[in-house]
mmCIF file of C-alpha atoms and ligand atoms in Angstrom:
data_model
loop_
_atom_site.group_PDB
_atom_site.id
_atom_site.type_symbol
_atom_site.label_atom_id
_atom_site.label_comp_id
_atom_site.label_asym_id
_atom_site.label_seq_id
_atom_site.Cartn_x
_atom_site.Cartn_y
_atom_site.Cartn_z
ATOM 1 C CA MET A 1 41.564 104.317 -0.735
ATOM 2 C CA VAL A 2 42.386 100.650 -0.247
ATOM 3 C CA ASN A 3 41.216 99.290 3.101
ATOM 4 C CA LYS A 4 44.059 98.018 5.293
ATOM 5 C CA LYS A 5 42.093 94.819 6.074
ATOM 6 C CA LYS A 6 44.471 92.010 5.102
ATOM 7 C CA PHE A 7 43.457 88.875 3.242
ATOM 8 C CA GLU A 8 46.319 86.452 2.581
ATOM 9 C CA LEU A 9 46.329 83.097 0.789
ATOM 10 C CA THR A 10 49.065 80.451 0.657
ATOM 11 C CA ALA A 11 49.774 78.647 -2.615
ATOM 12 C CA VAL A 12 52.040 75.634 -3.231
ATOM 13 C CA ASP A 13 53.520 74.789 -6.629
ATOM 14 C CA LEU A 14 54.484 71.110 -6.682
ATOM 15 C CA TYR A 15 57.624 70.005 -8.584
ATOM 16 C CA PRO A 16 57.781 73.308 -10.534
ATOM 17 C CA GLU A 17 61.201 72.534 -12.022
ATOM 18 C CA ILE A 18 60.075 69.087 -13.199
ATOM 19 C CA MET A 19 56.334 69.217 -13.878
ATOM 20 C CA ASN A 20 56.008 72.401 -15.925
ATOM 21 C CA ILE A 21 55.617 71.400 -19.541
ATOM 22 C CA TYR A 22 53.987 73.917 -21.967
ATOM 23 C CA GLY A 23 54.384 76.708 -19.397
ATOM 24 C CA ASP A 24 51.964 75.402 -16.770
ATOM 25 C CA ARG A 25 53.790 77.552 -14.199
ATOM 26 C CA GLY A 26 51.679 80.280 -15.799
ATOM 27 C CA ASN A 27 48.749 79.069 -13.706
ATOM 28 C CA ILE A 28 50.242 80.105 -10.357
ATOM 29 C CA ILE A 29 51.685 83.281 -11.919
ATOM 30 C CA TYR A 30 48.250 84.272 -13.184
ATOM 31 C CA PHE A 31 46.524 83.311 -9.920
ATOM 32 C CA LYS A 32 49.003 85.610 -8.106
ATOM 33 C CA TYR A 33 48.247 88.368 -10.651
ATOM 34 C CA ARG A 34 44.477 88.079 -10.095
ATOM 35 C CA CYS A 35 45.052 88.210 -6.311
ATOM 36 C CA SER A 36 47.001 91.450 -6.801
ATOM 37 C CA LEU A 37 44.138 92.977 -8.819
ATOM 38 C CA TYR A 38 41.843 92.452 -5.842
ATOM 39 C CA GLY A 39 44.292 93.458 -3.124
ATOM 40 C CA ILE A 40 44.641 89.876 -1.844
ATOM 41 C CA ASP A 41 48.100 88.957 -0.535
ATOM 42 C CA ILE A 42 49.618 85.599 -1.476
ATOM 43 C CA ARG A 43 52.564 83.531 -0.267
ATOM 44 C CA ILE A 44 53.955 81.015 -2.754
ATOM 45 C CA PHE A 45 55.986 77.923 -1.815
ATOM 46 C CA ASP A 46 57.735 75.831 -4.459
ATOM 47 C CA VAL A 47 57.865 72.244 -3.184
ATOM 48 C CA SER A 48 59.674 69.505 -5.068
ATOM 49 C CA ILE A 49 61.018 66.057 -4.172
ATOM 50 C CA GLY A 50 61.299 65.476 -0.416
ATOM 51 C CA LYS A 51 59.186 65.988 2.625
ATOM 52 C CA GLY A 52 59.051 69.799 2.533
ATOM 53 C CA GLU A 53 58.316 71.906 5.597
ATOM 54 C CA LYS A 54 55.059 71.791 7.573
ATOM 55 C CA GLU A 55 54.818 75.586 7.133
ATOM 56 C CA GLU A 56 54.665 75.156 3.379
ATOM 57 C CA TYR A 57 51.735 72.789 3.526
ATOM 58 C CA GLY A 58 50.064 73.481 6.833
ATOM 59 C CA GLY A 59 48.143 76.561 5.800
ATOM 60 C CA ALA A 60 48.129 76.004 2.058
ATOM 61 C CA ASP A 61 44.873 77.113 0.489
ATOM 62 C CA ILE A 62 45.625 76.041 -3.085
ATOM 63 C CA PHE A 63 47.996 73.580 -4.775
ATOM 64 C CA PHE A 64 49.203 73.749 -8.378
ATOM 65 C CA MET A 65 50.983 71.016 -10.370
ATOM 66 C CA GLY A 66 51.826 71.109 -14.062
ATOM 67 C CA GLY A 67 52.210 68.602 -16.842
ATOM 68 C CA GLY A 68 55.188 66.409 -17.616
ATOM 69 C CA GLN A 69 56.352 63.851 -20.138
ATOM 70 C CA ASP A 70 56.537 60.153 -19.209
ATOM 71 C CA ALA A 71 60.145 60.543 -18.027
ATOM 72 C CA GLU A 72 59.292 63.347 -15.608
ATOM 73 C CA GLN A 73 56.294 61.436 -14.295
ATOM 74 C CA GLY A 74 58.616 58.494 -13.683
ATOM 75 C CA LEU A 75 60.971 60.801 -11.737
ATOM 76 C CA ILE A 76 58.405 62.042 -9.232
ATOM 77 C CA TYR A 77 55.678 59.433 -8.743
ATOM 78 C CA GLU A 78 57.293 57.603 -5.802
ATOM 79 C CA ASP A 79 57.849 60.893 -3.964
ATOM 80 C CA PHE A 80 54.316 61.957 -4.896
ATOM 81 C CA ILE A 81 52.941 58.796 -3.240
ATOM 82 C CA ASN A 82 55.313 58.714 -0.248
ATOM 83 C CA ASN A 83 55.569 62.426 0.592
ATOM 84 C CA LYS A 84 52.570 64.216 -0.899
ATOM 85 C CA LYS A 85 49.623 61.782 -0.927
ATOM 86 C CA ASN A 86 48.620 62.156 2.736
ATOM 87 C CA ILE A 87 48.936 65.960 2.698
ATOM 88 C CA LEU A 88 46.867 66.270 -0.480
ATOM 89 C CA THR A 89 44.255 63.793 0.757
ATOM 90 C CA GLU A 90 43.812 65.845 3.943
ATOM 91 C CA ALA A 91 43.720 69.065 1.904
ATOM 92 C CA MET A 92 41.006 67.689 -0.368
ATOM 93 C CA GLU A 93 38.969 66.528 2.652
ATOM 94 C CA ASN A 94 39.266 70.075 4.055
ATOM 95 C CA ASN A 95 37.858 71.588 0.845
ATOM 96 C CA LYS A 96 41.234 73.040 -0.152
ATOM 97 C CA ILE A 97 41.878 73.554 -3.866
ATOM 98 C CA MET A 98 44.174 71.828 -6.347
ATOM 99 C CA LEU A 99 44.642 72.406 -10.068
ATOM 100 C CA ALA A 100 46.511 69.459 -11.640
ATOM 101 C CA VAL A 101 47.310 69.565 -15.346
ATOM 102 C CA CYS A 102 47.782 66.632 -17.730
ATOM 103 C CA GLY A 103 50.686 64.475 -16.418
ATOM 104 C CA SER A 104 49.849 65.587 -12.869
ATOM 105 C CA TYR A 105 46.124 64.973 -13.389
ATOM 106 C CA GLN A 106 47.034 61.442 -14.518
ATOM 107 C CA LEU A 107 48.973 60.904 -11.253
ATOM 108 C CA LEU A 108 45.976 61.980 -9.172
ATOM 109 C CA CYS A 109 44.200 58.964 -10.712
ATOM 110 C CA ASP A 110 45.037 55.309 -9.939
ATOM 111 C CA TYR A 111 47.849 54.814 -12.468
ATOM 112 C CA TYR A 112 49.377 55.916 -15.760
ATOM 113 C CA LYS A 113 50.658 53.243 -18.187
ATOM 114 C CA SER A 114 53.344 54.985 -20.225
ATOM 115 C CA LYS A 115 54.043 54.453 -23.908
ATOM 116 C CA ASP A 116 56.807 51.943 -23.070
ATOM 117 C CA GLY A 117 54.371 49.955 -20.928
ATOM 118 C CA LYS A 118 55.672 51.120 -17.530
ATOM 119 C CA VAL A 119 52.862 51.387 -14.933
ATOM 120 C CA ILE A 120 53.338 54.584 -12.935
ATOM 121 C CA LYS A 121 51.183 54.472 -9.793
ATOM 122 C CA GLY A 122 49.124 57.524 -8.816
ATOM 123 C CA ILE A 123 47.555 58.665 -5.544
ATOM 124 C CA SER A 124 43.947 57.738 -6.429
ATOM 125 C CA LEU A 125 42.264 60.995 -5.463
ATOM 126 C CA PHE A 126 40.397 60.652 -8.752
ATOM 127 C CA ARG A 127 38.999 57.211 -9.553
ATOM 128 C CA GLY A 128 40.218 56.114 -12.946
ATOM 129 C CA TYR A 129 43.324 55.220 -14.938
ATOM 130 C CA THR A 130 45.276 56.374 -17.992
ATOM 131 C CA GLU A 131 46.978 54.396 -20.728
ATOM 132 C CA SER A 132 49.235 55.964 -23.354
ATOM 133 C CA LYS A 133 48.250 55.318 -26.962
ATOM 134 C CA THR A 134 49.080 56.784 -30.360
ATOM 135 C CA PRO A 135 48.489 59.208 -31.931
ATOM 136 C CA ARG A 136 48.978 61.939 -29.383
ATOM 137 C CA LEU A 137 45.884 64.051 -28.792
ATOM 138 C CA ILE A 138 47.003 67.545 -29.752
ATOM 139 C CA GLY A 139 45.282 70.865 -30.410
ATOM 140 C CA ASN A 140 43.120 73.651 -29.050
ATOM 141 C CA ILE A 141 40.239 72.482 -26.910
ATOM 142 C CA ALA A 142 36.964 73.987 -25.636
ATOM 143 C CA VAL A 143 35.088 72.463 -22.712
ATOM 144 C CA LYS A 144 31.672 73.207 -21.171
ATOM 145 C CA ALA A 145 32.131 72.981 -17.415
ATOM 146 C CA GLY A 146 29.044 74.137 -15.549
ATOM 147 C CA ASP A 147 28.716 77.889 -16.128
ATOM 148 C CA PHE A 148 32.157 78.086 -17.725
ATOM 149 C CA VAL A 149 33.354 77.525 -21.284
ATOM 150 C CA LEU A 150 36.997 76.649 -20.787
ATOM 151 C CA ALA A 151 39.641 77.173 -23.488
ATOM 152 C CA GLY A 152 43.040 75.542 -23.634
ATOM 153 C CA PHE A 153 45.616 73.522 -25.517
ATOM 154 C CA GLU A 154 46.121 69.783 -25.138
ATOM 155 C CA ASN A 155 49.042 67.496 -26.000
ATOM 156 C CA HIS A 156 48.927 64.026 -24.455
ATOM 157 C CA GLY A 157 49.330 60.383 -25.426
ATOM 158 C CA GLY A 158 47.409 59.296 -22.368
ATOM 159 C CA ARG A 159 43.784 58.248 -22.598
ATOM 160 C CA THR A 160 42.051 58.636 -19.242
ATOM 161 C CA TYR A 161 39.056 56.486 -18.362
ATOM 162 C CA LEU A 162 37.206 57.495 -15.193
ATOM 163 C CA GLU A 163 35.197 55.119 -13.025
ATOM 164 C CA LYS A 164 31.403 55.455 -13.006
ATOM 165 C CA GLY A 165 30.515 58.024 -10.354
ATOM 166 C CA GLN A 166 33.793 59.982 -10.655
ATOM 167 C CA ASP A 167 32.798 63.576 -11.491
ATOM 168 C CA ILE A 168 34.282 65.064 -14.659
ATOM 169 C CA LEU A 169 35.384 68.659 -15.138
ATOM 170 C CA GLY A 170 33.210 69.097 -18.223
ATOM 171 C CA LYS A 171 32.080 68.005 -21.649
ATOM 172 C CA VAL A 172 34.260 68.516 -24.741
ATOM 173 C CA LEU A 173 32.831 71.049 -27.213
ATOM 174 C CA LYS A 174 35.877 70.895 -29.484
ATOM 175 C CA GLY A 175 39.014 68.781 -29.151
ATOM 176 C CA HIS A 176 39.757 65.412 -27.523
ATOM 177 C CA GLY A 177 39.623 65.644 -23.699
ATOM 178 C CA ASN A 178 40.130 62.604 -21.450
ATOM 179 C CA ASN A 179 40.341 59.978 -24.178
ATOM 180 C CA GLY A 180 39.029 61.290 -27.492
ATOM 181 C CA GLU A 181 36.087 58.886 -27.270
ATOM 182 C CA ASP A 182 33.524 59.748 -24.556
ATOM 183 C CA LYS A 183 33.586 63.568 -24.864
ATOM 184 C CA THR A 184 34.545 63.932 -21.200
ATOM 185 C CA GLU A 185 37.324 66.213 -20.012
ATOM 186 C CA GLY A 186 39.150 66.216 -16.724
ATOM 187 C CA ALA A 187 37.946 65.223 -13.274
ATOM 188 C CA ARG A 188 36.722 66.900 -10.124
ATOM 189 C CA THR A 189 36.465 65.736 -6.527
ATOM 190 C CA GLY A 190 35.532 68.458 -4.051
ATOM 191 C CA ASN A 191 37.711 71.438 -5.005
ATOM 192 C CA PHE A 192 40.382 69.279 -6.630
ATOM 193 C CA PHE A 193 40.406 69.738 -10.405
ATOM 194 C CA GLY A 194 42.266 67.669 -12.985
ATOM 195 C CA THR A 195 42.422 68.805 -16.586
ATOM 196 C CA TYR A 196 44.246 68.225 -19.871
ATOM 197 C CA LEU A 197 44.101 71.944 -20.623
ATOM 198 C CA HIS A 198 47.528 73.507 -20.932
ATOM 199 C CA GLY A 199 47.809 77.012 -22.243
ATOM 200 C CA SER A 200 48.516 78.053 -19.569
ATOM 201 C CA PHE A 201 45.036 77.175 -18.453
ATOM 202 C CA LEU A 202 44.187 79.969 -15.999
ATOM 203 C CA PRO A 203 45.299 82.970 -18.132
ATOM 204 C CA LYS A 204 42.953 81.674 -20.848
ATOM 205 C CA ASN A 205 40.138 81.266 -18.334
ATOM 206 C CA PHE A 206 40.119 84.317 -16.042
ATOM 207 C CA ALA A 207 36.559 83.678 -14.817
ATOM 208 C CA PHE A 208 37.536 80.175 -13.649
ATOM 209 C CA CYS A 209 40.624 81.648 -11.967
ATOM 210 C CA ASP A 210 38.371 84.073 -10.066
ATOM 211 C CA TYR A 211 36.146 81.124 -9.141
ATOM 212 C CA LEU A 212 39.153 79.391 -7.543
ATOM 213 C CA LEU A 213 40.047 82.633 -5.730
ATOM 214 C CA ASP A 214 36.442 83.020 -4.528
ATOM 215 C CA THR A 215 36.474 79.404 -3.274
ATOM 216 C CA ALA A 216 39.763 79.919 -1.421
ATOM 217 C CA LEU A 217 38.447 83.067 0.301
ATOM 218 C CA LYS A 218 35.210 81.319 1.303
ATOM 219 C CA ASN A 219 37.234 78.440 2.761
ATOM 220 C CA LYS A 220 39.639 80.646 4.710
ATOM 221 C CA TYR A 221 37.634 83.749 5.630
ATOM 222 C CA GLY A 222 34.016 82.769 5.022
ATOM 223 C CA ILE A 223 33.585 85.601 2.528
ATOM 224 C CA THR A 224 33.167 85.756 -1.245
ATOM 225 C CA LEU A 225 35.588 87.461 -3.605
ATOM 226 C CA GLY A 226 32.947 90.141 -4.166
ATOM 227 C CA GLU A 227 32.706 90.807 -0.411
ATOM 228 C CA ALA A 228 36.504 90.931 -0.095
ATOM 229 C CA VAL A 229 36.650 93.441 -2.960
ATOM 230 C CA LYS A 230 34.057 95.659 -1.227
ATOM 231 C CA ILE A 231 35.971 95.481 2.076
ATOM 232 C CA LYS A 232 39.248 96.275 0.323
ATOM 233 C CA GLY A 233 37.573 99.087 -1.641
ATOM 234 C CA VAL A 234 39.389 98.153 -4.867
ATOM 235 C CA GLY A 235 37.867 99.176 -8.192
ATOM 236 C CA PRO A 236 36.345 97.010 -10.951
ATOM 237 C CA VAL A 237 38.810 94.797 -12.801
ATOM 238 C CA ASP A 238 39.417 95.262 -16.546
ATOM 239 C CA ASN A 239 39.229 91.892 -18.346
ATOM 240 C CA ASP A 240 39.298 93.249 -21.915
ATOM 241 C CA PHE A 241 42.739 91.822 -22.710
ATOM 242 C CA GLU A 242 41.762 88.324 -21.505
ATOM 243 C CA ILE A 243 38.449 88.452 -23.372
ATOM 244 C CA GLN A 244 40.195 89.443 -26.615
ATOM 245 C CA ALA A 245 42.870 86.765 -26.135
ATOM 246 C CA ARG A 246 40.144 84.098 -25.945
ATOM 247 C CA LYS A 247 38.513 85.439 -29.107
ATOM 248 C CA ASP A 248 41.899 85.295 -30.873
ATOM 249 C CA ILE A 249 42.069 81.500 -30.511
ATOM 250 C CA LYS A 250 40.888 81.043 -34.095
ATOM 251 C CA ASP A 251 39.498 77.498 -34.011
ATOM 252 C CA LEU A 252 37.715 78.019 -30.708
ATOM 253 C CA LYS A 253 36.039 81.263 -31.836
ATOM 254 C CA LYS A 254 32.537 79.835 -32.068
ATOM 255 C CA PHE A 255 32.788 78.065 -28.729
ATOM 256 C CA VAL A 256 34.309 80.620 -26.310
HETATM 257 N N1 LIG B 301 53.206 62.040 -20.394
HETATM 258 C C1 LIG B 301 51.764 62.205 -20.349
HETATM 259 C C2 LIG B 301 51.099 61.888 -21.700
HETATM 260 O O1 LIG B 301 51.752 61.868 -22.710
HETATM 261 C C3 LIG B 301 51.396 63.629 -19.948
HETATM 262 C C4 LIG B 301 51.845 64.662 -20.976
HETATM 263 C C5 LIG B 301 51.664 66.093 -20.497
HETATM 264 O O2 LIG B 301 51.699 66.388 -19.296
HETATM 265 N N2 LIG B 301 51.475 67.038 -21.479
HETATM 266 O O3 LIG B 301 49.881 61.678 -21.736
#
């Protein structure tokens, strides 16, 4: 018998029709799926170019933004600075969550210098910069990030160099990561996460998805995911399919 106690989260997907390369929309789809497994309600707002409505942002608990080629990054960066920077800065300061992938991750840094030399300014929530070089860094990637071993797929020309003191997401076990040189991958400030892992990322990393859900519930209701599950009276979740899918990534087998 599922308890009628209601837990509801609000999620925003930024520029979903523009920044969604390699199926990164799968992150918010999978986050919504994991919420449904635990009896957590979720409202999703797709927000693209323009100011959007206060309702969409005001109570947002988690923001998603996918990857994009240089052209798409060039399409959105001015709007990202003018219409999203202040909202995301406030959200980060209030311990809200963001998952930014590849081209979006690059725009959370100071700037991205594209392959044709155009400097695309970012919103500097992560301290660092990216410059596009050849060859592109492509392939399956495994990353040790705290208690997690993250699996994904990367495809980027950009090499990201973070300032000293900027936290990383994790250390590369296999693959390229931020720049193919220093074995770092991604960035983290508070509960804002930047990563080069496409895949989509969250379906390949269900435990990290539950960590984001747990963090959102702690922020909003002061309870853990485990406590919410007990209150809701929902049963244990079957992760066999996800576990097998990770094992099926042949060249990551010995890492994940
Ligand atoms: N255009 C950026 C690069 O090539 C980001 C690509 C992406 O989002 N996959 O590095």
